[in-house]
Protein backbone atom coordinates (compact mmCIF):
# COMPACT_ATOMS: atom_id res chain seq x y z
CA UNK A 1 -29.54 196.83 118.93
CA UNK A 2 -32.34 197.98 116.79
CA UNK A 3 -30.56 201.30 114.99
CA UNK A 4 -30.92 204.36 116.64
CA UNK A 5 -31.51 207.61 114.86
CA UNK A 6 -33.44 209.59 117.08
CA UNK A 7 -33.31 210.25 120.73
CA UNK A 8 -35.38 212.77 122.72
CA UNK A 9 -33.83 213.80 126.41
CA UNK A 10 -35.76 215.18 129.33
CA UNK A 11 -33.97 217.18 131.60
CA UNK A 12 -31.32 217.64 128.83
CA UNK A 13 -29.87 220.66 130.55
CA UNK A 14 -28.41 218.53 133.98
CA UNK A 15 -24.47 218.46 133.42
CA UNK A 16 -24.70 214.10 133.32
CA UNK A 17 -27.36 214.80 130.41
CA UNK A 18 -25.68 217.37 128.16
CA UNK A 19 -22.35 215.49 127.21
CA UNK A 20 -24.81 212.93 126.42
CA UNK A 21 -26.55 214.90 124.19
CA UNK A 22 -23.72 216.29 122.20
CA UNK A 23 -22.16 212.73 121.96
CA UNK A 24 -25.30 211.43 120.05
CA UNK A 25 -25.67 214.58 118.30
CA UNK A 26 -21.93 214.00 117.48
CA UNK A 27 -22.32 210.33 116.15
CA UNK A 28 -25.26 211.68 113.61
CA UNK A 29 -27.76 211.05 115.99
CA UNK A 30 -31.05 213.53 115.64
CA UNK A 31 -31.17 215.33 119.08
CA UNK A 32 -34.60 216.68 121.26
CA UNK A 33 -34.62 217.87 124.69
CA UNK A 34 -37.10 219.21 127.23
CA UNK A 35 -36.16 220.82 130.29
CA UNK A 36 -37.42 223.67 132.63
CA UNK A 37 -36.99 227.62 131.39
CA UNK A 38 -34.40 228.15 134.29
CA UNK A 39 -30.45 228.91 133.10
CA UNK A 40 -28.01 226.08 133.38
CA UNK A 41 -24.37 226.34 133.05
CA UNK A 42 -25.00 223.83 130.40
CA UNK A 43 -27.09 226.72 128.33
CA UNK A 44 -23.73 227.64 126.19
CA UNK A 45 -22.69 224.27 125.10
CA UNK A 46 -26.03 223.31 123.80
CA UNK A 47 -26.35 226.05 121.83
CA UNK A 48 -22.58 225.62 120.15
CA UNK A 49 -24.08 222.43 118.80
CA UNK A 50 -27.55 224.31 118.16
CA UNK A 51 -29.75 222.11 120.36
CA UNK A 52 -32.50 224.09 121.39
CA UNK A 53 -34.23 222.20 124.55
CA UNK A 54 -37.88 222.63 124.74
CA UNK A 55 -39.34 224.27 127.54
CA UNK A 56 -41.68 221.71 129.76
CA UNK A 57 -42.25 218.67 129.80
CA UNK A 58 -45.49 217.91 127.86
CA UNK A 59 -46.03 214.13 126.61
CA UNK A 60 -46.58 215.53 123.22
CA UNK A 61 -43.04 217.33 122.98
CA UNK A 62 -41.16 213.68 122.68
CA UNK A 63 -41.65 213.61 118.53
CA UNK A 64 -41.37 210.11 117.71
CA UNK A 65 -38.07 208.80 119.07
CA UNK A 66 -36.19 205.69 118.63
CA UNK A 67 -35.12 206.24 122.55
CA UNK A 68 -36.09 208.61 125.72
CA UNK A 69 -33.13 209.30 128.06
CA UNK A 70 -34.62 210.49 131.77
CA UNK A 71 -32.86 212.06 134.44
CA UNK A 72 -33.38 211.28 137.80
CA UNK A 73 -34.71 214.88 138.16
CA UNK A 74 -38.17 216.00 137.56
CA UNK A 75 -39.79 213.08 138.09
CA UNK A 76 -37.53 210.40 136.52
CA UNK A 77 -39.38 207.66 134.98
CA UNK A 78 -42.62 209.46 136.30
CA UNK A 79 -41.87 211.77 134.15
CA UNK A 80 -44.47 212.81 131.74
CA UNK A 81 -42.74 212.21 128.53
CA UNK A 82 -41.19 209.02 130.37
CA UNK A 83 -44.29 207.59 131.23
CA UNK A 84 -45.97 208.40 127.17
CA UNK A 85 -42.70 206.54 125.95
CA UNK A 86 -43.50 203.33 127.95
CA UNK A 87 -47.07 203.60 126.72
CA UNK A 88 -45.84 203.76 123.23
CA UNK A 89 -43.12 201.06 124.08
CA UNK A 90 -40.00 203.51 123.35
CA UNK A 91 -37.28 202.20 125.13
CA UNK A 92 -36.44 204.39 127.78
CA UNK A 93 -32.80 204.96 129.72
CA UNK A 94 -31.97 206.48 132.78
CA UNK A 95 -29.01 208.51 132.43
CA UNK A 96 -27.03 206.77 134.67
CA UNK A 97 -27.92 203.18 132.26
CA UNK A 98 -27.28 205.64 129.11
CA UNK A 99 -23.62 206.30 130.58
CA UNK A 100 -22.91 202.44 130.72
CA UNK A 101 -24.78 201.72 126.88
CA UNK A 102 -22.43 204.80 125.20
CA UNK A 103 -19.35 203.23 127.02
CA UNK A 104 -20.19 199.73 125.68
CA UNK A 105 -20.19 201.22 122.18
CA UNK A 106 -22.92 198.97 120.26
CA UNK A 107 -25.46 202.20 119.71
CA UNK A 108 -21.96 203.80 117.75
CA UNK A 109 -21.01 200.12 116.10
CA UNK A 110 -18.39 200.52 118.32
CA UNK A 111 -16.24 198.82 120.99
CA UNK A 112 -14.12 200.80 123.29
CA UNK A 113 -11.95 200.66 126.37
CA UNK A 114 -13.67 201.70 129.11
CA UNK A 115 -12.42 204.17 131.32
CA UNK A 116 -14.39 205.23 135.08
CA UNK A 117 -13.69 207.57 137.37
CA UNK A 118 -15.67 207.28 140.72
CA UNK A 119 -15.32 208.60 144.40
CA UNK A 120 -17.32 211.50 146.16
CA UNK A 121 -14.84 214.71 145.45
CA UNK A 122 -12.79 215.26 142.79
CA UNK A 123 -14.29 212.82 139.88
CA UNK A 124 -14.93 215.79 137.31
CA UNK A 125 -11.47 216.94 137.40
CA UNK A 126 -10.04 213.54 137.30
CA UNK A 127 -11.88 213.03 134.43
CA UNK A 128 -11.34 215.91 132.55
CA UNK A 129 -7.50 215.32 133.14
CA UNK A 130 -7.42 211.95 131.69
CA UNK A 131 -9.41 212.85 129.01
CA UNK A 132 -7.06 215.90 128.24
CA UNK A 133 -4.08 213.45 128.37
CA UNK A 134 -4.97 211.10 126.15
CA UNK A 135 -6.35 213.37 124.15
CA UNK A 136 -2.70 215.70 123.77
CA UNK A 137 -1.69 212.70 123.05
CA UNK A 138 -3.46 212.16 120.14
CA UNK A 139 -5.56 209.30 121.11
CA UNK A 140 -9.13 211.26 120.47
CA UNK A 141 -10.99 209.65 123.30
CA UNK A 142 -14.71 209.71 124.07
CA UNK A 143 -15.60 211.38 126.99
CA UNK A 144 -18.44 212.13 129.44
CA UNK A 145 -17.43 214.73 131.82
CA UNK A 146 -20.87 216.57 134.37
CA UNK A 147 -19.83 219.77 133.81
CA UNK A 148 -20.33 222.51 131.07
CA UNK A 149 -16.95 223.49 129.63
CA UNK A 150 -13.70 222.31 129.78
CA UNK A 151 -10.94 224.84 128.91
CA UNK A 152 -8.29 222.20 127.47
CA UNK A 153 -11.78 219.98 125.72
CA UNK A 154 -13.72 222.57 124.71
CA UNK A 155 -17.47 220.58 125.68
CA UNK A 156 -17.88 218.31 128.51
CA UNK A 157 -18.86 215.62 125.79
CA UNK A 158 -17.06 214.07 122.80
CA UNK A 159 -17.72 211.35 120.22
CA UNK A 160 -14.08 210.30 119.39
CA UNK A 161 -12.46 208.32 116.90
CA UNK A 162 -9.88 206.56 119.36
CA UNK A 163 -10.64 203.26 121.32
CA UNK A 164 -11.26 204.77 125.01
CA UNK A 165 -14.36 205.87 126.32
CA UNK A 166 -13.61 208.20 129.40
CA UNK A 167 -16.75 208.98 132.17
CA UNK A 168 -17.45 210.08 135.20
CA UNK A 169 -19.01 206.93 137.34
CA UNK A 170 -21.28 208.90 139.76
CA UNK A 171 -22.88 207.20 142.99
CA UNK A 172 -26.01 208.65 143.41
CA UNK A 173 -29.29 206.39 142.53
CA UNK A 174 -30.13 205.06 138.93
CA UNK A 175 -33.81 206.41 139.74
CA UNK A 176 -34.63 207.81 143.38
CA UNK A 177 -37.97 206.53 143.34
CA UNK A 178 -37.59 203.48 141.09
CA UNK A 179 -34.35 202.13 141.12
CA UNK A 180 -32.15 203.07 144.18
CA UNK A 181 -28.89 201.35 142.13
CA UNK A 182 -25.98 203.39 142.20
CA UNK A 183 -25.80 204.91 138.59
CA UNK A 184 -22.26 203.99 138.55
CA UNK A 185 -23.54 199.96 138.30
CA UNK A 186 -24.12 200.66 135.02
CA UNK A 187 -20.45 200.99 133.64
CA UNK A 188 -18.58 197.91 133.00
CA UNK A 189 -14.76 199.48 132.73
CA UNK A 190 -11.48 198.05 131.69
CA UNK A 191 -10.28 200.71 133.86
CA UNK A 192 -11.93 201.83 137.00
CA UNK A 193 -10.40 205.17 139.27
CA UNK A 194 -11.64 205.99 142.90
CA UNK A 195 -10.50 209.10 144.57
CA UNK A 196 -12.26 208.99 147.77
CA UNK A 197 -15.43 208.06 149.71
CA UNK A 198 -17.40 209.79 152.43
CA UNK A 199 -20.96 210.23 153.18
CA UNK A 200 -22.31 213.09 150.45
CA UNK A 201 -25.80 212.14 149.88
CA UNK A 202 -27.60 211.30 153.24
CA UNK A 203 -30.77 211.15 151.15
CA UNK A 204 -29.82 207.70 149.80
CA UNK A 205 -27.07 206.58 152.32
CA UNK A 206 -27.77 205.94 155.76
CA UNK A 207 -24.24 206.18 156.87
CA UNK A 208 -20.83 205.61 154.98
CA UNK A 209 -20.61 201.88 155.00
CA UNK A 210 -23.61 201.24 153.24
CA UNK A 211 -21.78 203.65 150.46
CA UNK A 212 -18.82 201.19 151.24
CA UNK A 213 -20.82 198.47 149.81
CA UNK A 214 -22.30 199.82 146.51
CA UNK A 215 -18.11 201.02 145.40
CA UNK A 216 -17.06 197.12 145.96
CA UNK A 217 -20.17 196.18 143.67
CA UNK A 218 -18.59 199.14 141.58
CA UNK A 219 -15.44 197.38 141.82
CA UNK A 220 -16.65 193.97 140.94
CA UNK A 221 -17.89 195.66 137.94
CA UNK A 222 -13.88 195.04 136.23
CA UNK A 223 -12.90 191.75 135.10
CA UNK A 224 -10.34 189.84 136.78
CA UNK A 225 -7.54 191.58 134.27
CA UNK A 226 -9.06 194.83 134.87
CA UNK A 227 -7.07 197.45 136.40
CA UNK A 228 -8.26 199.32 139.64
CA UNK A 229 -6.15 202.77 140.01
CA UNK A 230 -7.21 204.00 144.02
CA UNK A 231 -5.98 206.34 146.63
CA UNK A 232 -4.33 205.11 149.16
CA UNK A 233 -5.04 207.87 151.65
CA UNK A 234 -8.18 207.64 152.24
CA UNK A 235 -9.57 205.09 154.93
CA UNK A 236 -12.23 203.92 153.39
CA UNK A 237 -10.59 203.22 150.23
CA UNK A 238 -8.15 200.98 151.79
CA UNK A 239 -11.25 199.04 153.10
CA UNK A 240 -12.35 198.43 149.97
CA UNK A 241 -8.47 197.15 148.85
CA UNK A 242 -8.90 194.68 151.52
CA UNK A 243 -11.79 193.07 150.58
CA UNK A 244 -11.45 192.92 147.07
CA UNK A 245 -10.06 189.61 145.92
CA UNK A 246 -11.21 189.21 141.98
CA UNK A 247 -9.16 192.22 140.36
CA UNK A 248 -5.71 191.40 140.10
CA UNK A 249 -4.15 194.61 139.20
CA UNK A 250 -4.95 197.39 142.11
CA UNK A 251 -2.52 200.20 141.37
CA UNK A 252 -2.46 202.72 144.89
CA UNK A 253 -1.36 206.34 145.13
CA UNK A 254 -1.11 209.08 147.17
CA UNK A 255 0.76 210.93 149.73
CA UNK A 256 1.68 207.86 151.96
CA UNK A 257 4.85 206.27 150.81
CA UNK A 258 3.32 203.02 151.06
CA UNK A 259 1.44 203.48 147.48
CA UNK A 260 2.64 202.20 144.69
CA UNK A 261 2.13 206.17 143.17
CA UNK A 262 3.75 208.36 145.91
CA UNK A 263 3.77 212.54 145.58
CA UNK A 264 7.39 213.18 147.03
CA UNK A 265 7.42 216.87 146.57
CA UNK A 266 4.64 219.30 146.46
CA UNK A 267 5.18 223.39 146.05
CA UNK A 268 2.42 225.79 145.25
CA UNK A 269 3.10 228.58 143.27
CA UNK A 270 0.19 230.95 142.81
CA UNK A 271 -2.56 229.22 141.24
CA UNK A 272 -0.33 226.41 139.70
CA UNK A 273 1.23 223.28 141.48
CA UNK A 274 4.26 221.12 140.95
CA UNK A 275 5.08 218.06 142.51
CA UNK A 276 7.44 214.91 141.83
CA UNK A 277 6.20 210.93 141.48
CA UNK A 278 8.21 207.71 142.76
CA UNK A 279 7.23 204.61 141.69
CA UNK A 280 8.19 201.92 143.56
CA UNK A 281 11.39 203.52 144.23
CA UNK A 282 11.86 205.10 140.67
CA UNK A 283 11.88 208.90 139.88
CA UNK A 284 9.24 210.28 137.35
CA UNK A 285 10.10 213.31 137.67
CA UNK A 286 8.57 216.28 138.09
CA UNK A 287 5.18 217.39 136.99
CA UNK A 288 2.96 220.33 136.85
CA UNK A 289 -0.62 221.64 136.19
CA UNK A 290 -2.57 225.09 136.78
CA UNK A 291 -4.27 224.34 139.94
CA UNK A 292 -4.39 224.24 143.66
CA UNK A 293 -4.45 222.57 146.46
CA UNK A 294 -2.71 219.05 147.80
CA UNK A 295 -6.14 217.20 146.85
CA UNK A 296 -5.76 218.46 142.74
CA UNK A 297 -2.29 216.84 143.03
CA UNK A 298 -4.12 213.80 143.44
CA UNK A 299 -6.22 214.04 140.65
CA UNK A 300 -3.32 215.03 138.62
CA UNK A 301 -1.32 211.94 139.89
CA UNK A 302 -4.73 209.96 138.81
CA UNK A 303 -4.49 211.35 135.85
CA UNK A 304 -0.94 210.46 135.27
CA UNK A 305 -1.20 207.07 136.36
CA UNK A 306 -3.69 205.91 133.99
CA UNK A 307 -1.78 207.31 130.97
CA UNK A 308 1.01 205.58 132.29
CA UNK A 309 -0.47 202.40 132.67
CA UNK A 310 -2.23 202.85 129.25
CA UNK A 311 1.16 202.58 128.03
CA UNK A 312 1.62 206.64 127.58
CA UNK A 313 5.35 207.89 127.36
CA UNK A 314 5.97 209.84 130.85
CA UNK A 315 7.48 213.18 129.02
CA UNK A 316 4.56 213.33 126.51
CA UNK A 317 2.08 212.98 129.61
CA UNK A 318 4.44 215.68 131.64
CA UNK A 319 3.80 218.05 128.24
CA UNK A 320 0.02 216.71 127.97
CA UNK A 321 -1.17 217.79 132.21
CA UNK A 322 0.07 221.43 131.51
CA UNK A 323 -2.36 221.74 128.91
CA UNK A 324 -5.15 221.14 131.74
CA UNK A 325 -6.52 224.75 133.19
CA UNK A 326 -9.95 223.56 134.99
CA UNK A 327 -13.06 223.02 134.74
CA UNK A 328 -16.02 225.21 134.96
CA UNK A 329 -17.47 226.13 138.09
CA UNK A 330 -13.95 224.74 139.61
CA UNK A 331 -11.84 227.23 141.19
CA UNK A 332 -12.98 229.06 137.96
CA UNK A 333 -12.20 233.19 137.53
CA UNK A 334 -15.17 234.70 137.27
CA UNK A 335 -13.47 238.66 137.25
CA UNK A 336 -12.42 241.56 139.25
CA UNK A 337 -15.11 243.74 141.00
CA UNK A 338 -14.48 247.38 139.76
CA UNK A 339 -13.50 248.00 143.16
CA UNK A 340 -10.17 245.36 142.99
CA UNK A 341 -11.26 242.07 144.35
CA UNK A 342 -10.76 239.04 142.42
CA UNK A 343 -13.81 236.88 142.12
CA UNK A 344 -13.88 233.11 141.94
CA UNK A 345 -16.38 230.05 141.53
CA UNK A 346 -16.36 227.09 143.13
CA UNK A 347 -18.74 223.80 142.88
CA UNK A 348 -17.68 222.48 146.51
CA UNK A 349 -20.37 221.66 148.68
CA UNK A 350 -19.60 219.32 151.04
CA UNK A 351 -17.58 219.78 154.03
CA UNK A 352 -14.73 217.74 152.95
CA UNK A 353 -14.62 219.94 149.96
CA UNK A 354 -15.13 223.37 151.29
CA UNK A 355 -12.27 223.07 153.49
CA UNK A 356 -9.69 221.62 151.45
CA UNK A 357 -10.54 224.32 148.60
CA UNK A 358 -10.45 227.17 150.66
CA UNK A 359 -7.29 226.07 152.12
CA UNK A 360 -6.04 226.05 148.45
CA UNK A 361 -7.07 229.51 147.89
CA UNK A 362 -5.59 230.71 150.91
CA UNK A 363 -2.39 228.64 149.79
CA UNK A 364 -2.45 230.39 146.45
CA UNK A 365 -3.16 233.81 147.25
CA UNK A 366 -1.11 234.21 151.01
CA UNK A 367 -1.51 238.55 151.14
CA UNK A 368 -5.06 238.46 150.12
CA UNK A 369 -7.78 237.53 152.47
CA UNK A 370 -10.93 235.40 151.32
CA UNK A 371 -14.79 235.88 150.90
CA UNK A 372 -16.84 232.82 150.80
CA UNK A 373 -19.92 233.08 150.03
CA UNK A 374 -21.80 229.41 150.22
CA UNK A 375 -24.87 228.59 149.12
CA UNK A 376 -25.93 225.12 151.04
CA UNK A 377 -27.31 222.12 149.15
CA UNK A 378 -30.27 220.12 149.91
CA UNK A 379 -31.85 219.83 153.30
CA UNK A 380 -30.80 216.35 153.96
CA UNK A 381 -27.19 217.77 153.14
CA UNK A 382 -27.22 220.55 154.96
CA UNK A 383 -28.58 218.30 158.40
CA UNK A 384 -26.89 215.32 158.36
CA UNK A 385 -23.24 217.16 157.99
CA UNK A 386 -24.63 220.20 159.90
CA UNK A 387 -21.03 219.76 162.57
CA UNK A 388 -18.99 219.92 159.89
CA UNK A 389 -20.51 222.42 157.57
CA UNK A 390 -20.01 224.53 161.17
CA UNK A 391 -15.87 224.00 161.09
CA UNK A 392 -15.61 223.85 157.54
CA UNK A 393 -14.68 227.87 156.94
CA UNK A 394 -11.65 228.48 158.93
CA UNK A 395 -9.71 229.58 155.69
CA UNK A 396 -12.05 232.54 155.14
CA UNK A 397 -11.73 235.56 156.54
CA UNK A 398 -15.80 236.29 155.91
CA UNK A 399 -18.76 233.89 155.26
CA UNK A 400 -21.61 234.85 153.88
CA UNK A 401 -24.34 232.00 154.27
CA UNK A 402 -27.46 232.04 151.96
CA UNK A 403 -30.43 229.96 151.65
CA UNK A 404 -30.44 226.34 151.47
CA UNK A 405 -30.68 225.04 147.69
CA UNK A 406 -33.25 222.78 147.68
CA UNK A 407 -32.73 219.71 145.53
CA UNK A 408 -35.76 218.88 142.78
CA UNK A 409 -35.57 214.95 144.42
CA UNK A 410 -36.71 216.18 147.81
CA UNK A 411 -39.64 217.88 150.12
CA UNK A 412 -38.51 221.10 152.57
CA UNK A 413 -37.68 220.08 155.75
CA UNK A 414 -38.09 222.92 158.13
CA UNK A 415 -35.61 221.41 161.44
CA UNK A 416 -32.69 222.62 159.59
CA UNK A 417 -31.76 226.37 157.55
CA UNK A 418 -29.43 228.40 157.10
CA UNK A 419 -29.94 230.64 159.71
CA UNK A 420 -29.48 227.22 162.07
CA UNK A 421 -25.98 226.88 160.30
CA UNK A 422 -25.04 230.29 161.36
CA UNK A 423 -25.88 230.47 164.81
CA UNK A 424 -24.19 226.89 165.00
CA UNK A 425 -20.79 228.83 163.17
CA UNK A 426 -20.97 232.17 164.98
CA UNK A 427 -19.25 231.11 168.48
CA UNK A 428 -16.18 229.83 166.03
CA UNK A 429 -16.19 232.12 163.63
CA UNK A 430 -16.17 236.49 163.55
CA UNK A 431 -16.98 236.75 160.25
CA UNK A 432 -19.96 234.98 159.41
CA UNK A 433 -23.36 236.48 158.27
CA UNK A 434 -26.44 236.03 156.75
CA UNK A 435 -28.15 236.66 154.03
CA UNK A 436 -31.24 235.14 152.14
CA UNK A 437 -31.58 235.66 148.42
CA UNK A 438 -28.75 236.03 145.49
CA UNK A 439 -29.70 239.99 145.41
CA UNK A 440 -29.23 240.23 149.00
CA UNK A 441 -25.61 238.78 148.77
CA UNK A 442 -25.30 240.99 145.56
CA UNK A 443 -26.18 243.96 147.28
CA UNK A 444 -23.61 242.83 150.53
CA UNK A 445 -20.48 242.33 148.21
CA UNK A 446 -21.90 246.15 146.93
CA UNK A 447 -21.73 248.14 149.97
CA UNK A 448 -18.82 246.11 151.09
CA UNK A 449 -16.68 247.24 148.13
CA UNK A 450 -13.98 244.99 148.38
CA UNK A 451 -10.43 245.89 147.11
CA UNK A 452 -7.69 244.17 145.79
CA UNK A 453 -7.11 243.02 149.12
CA UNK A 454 -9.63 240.42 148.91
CA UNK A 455 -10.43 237.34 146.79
CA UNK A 456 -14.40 236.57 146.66
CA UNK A 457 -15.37 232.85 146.09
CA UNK A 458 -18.88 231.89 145.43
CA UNK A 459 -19.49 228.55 146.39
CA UNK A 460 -22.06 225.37 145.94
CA UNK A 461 -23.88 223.17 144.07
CA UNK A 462 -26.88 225.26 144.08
CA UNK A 463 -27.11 228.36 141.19
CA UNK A 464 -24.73 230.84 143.43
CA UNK A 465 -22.85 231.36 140.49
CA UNK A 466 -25.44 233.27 138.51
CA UNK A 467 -24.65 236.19 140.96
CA UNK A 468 -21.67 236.71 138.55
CA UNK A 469 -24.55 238.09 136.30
CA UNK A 470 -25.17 241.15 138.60
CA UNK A 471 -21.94 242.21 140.11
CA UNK A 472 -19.78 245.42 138.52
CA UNK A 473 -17.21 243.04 137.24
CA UNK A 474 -14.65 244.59 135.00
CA UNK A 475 -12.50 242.34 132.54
């Protein structure tokens, strides 16, 4: 590969695109970006590393890069500055391809062990645990986590010195116009983790077994002495350990004592968790970590089992997971309203996800009684899973539903809104209500003046968070 020593990014501020950005910027690389003038959580992290994105996307902003990374957002390889890199014959990457060139390690002069962690919840925690395992460990991994901040990392990206190269392996298409591969295709592990799978982007999947398909080309991705570390629980998962015959080593876990990973105890205890791991009928022991809710024990146990199978003593790994505290924008503490109630913020926005973490909160905080305010994502989304979305709030006390979040990859589609998911919830639910812009749930949570009492969560994949900005929080 010809040496790279420039590379310009557009949409740099997307959470797959930043670690990207500070991992070349990391390895000496001269960084660019373009992206819209809107806020990201991203915004802090790349100005630690003083990368100052440009604001549009004119053709003339590129410079003169060795490379153009695209995201499939704003146009993919439509894009503006994608298209004047073709013309000039820059090679261009789609972020998803970019993930699988880092992890191969040639653009660094590099080779490394890769490490990918796929399945529709819980892949950014996962990932973020491993990588703060082996990285307590002293093993300085790479790492490409979609998120902002990491409170155990520091950024969601990291050039490291050690052998493993640690990344989320994300589902969704290479290039939704272009190339409808899932970007995960791209990553050719030594190592490959899947949580879970369920139907989370009706856009691109008609139904769940078409998603079945793309995770066993995923899965044919490892060599035959690869190692595929996979939950038992859930039902499509074991599926897919059915029908794979080429990888040798499949490693279950879960709650079901038929995995080869079993959680044997579980206690909650305010926001942190301990539980204890057998292993084919031998005691681990206990462990523990500073979240909530049975489905972060799995991630945990993820976490654990691929240090263990990396060869990772089990009391330096117990000693490593405590140093994990979250994730941004997962189960993160926002504040405390000046009136007493605690305020929260949470990425979940699919059924599957809502419930279990709002059953978490109401696990970790029993006397208190809980706020949602969720903020649905993309029409298709919001449609498809409509039923679900409905039944998905039972942990809250009162929802507060805003307007649908429309994704840059699609067109309005005026069958389904908000409104729609409310009258659909009101016969099941008391406390639900309605309201349409950020300052109109700002100005709600105002007059409502909760007290210590309650716990507020914000909730979605949407910008819901930046309400934070304009409530009387006090620290």
């Amino acid at each position: 590969m010809k040496k790279i020593r420039k590379i310009h990014f557009t949409g740099i501020k997307g959470v797959g695109m930043t670690p990207l950005a500070i991992i070349a910027h990391e390895a000496g690389i001269s960084v660019t970006g373009s992206d819209v003038e809107d806020e990201f959580i991203t915004g802090a992290s790349l100005k630690k590393v003083e990368i100052n994105p440009l604001v549009g996307f004119a053709a003339e902003d590129i410079g003169d890069p060795d490379l153009l990374i695209t995201t499939g957002a704003h146009g993919g390889l439509n894009n503006l500055q994608a298209q004047e890199a073709v013309r000039r014959k820059i090679p261009v990457w789609t972020q998803g391809q970019a993930v699988g060139e880092f992890m191969k390690g040639e653009i660094f002069e590099k080779e490394y062990r890769g490490i990918s962690v796929a399945g529709s919840h819980g892949k950014t925690t996962t990932t973020a645990i491993i990588a703060t395992i082996f990285k307590e460990c002293n093993l300085d991994p790479s790492y490409v986590i979609g998120t902002s901040e990491i409170l155990s990392l520091g950024l969601s990206g990291h050039l490291g010195s050690g052998k493993y190269f640690i990344a989320e392996a994300d589902e969704y298409a290479t290039d939704p116009e272009h190339d409808k591969r899932p970007k995960f295709i791209w990553q050719k592990p030594q190592v490959e983790v899947i949580t879970n799978i369920e139907l989370d982007h009706p856009d691109l999947y008609k139904n769940v077994e078409a998603l079945v398909q793309d995770f066993k080309s995923f899965v044919g991705n490892l060599d035959k002495n690869g190692s595929l570390i996979i939950c038992f629980d859930d039902e499509q998962n074991r599926k897919i350990i059915k029908e794979v015959s080429n990888i040798r080593n499949i490693i279950t876990y879960g709650f079901s004592p038929m995995s080869d990973y079993v959680i044997s105890r579980f206690r909650q205890d305010g926001e942190d968790m301990y539980f204890w791991i057998n292993h084919k009928g031998t005691t681990l022991g206990e462990f523990s970590v500073g979240l909530s809710g049975e489905f972060n024990a799995l991630n945990a146990l993820a976490g654990v089992i691929t240090g263990v199978e990396s060869g990772l003593p089990v009391d330096k790994i117990q000693t490593a997971l405590q140093k994990y505290k979250g994730s941004k924008r997962r189960f993160e503490y926002v504040g405390r309203l000046s009136s007493g109630a605690f305020v929260y913020d949470d990425y979940a926005h699919h059924p599957t996800e809502i419930s279990k973490t709002l059953k978490a909160f109401h696990e970790s905080f029993k006397d208190k009684k809980i706020v949602c305010v969720f903020q649905p994502h993309t029409y298709s989304r919001t449609k498809t899973l409509l039923e679900d979305f409905a039944t998905a709030f039972s942990y809250a006390d009162i929802v507060v539903i805003t307007d649908i979040y429309s994704s840059l990859r699609e067109i309005k589609d005026d069958t389904v809104s908000s409104q729609i998911l409310v009258k659909k919830m009101s016969p099941i639910h008391n406390g639900v209500v309605y309201a349409s812009g950020l300052s109109d749930v700002v100005k709600y949570i105002s007059h409502k003046n909760y007290n210590e009492d309650y716990i507020v969560v914000t909730m979605g994949a949407g910008d819901i968070y930046k309400i934070k900005d304009n409530l009387d929080l006090v620290k």
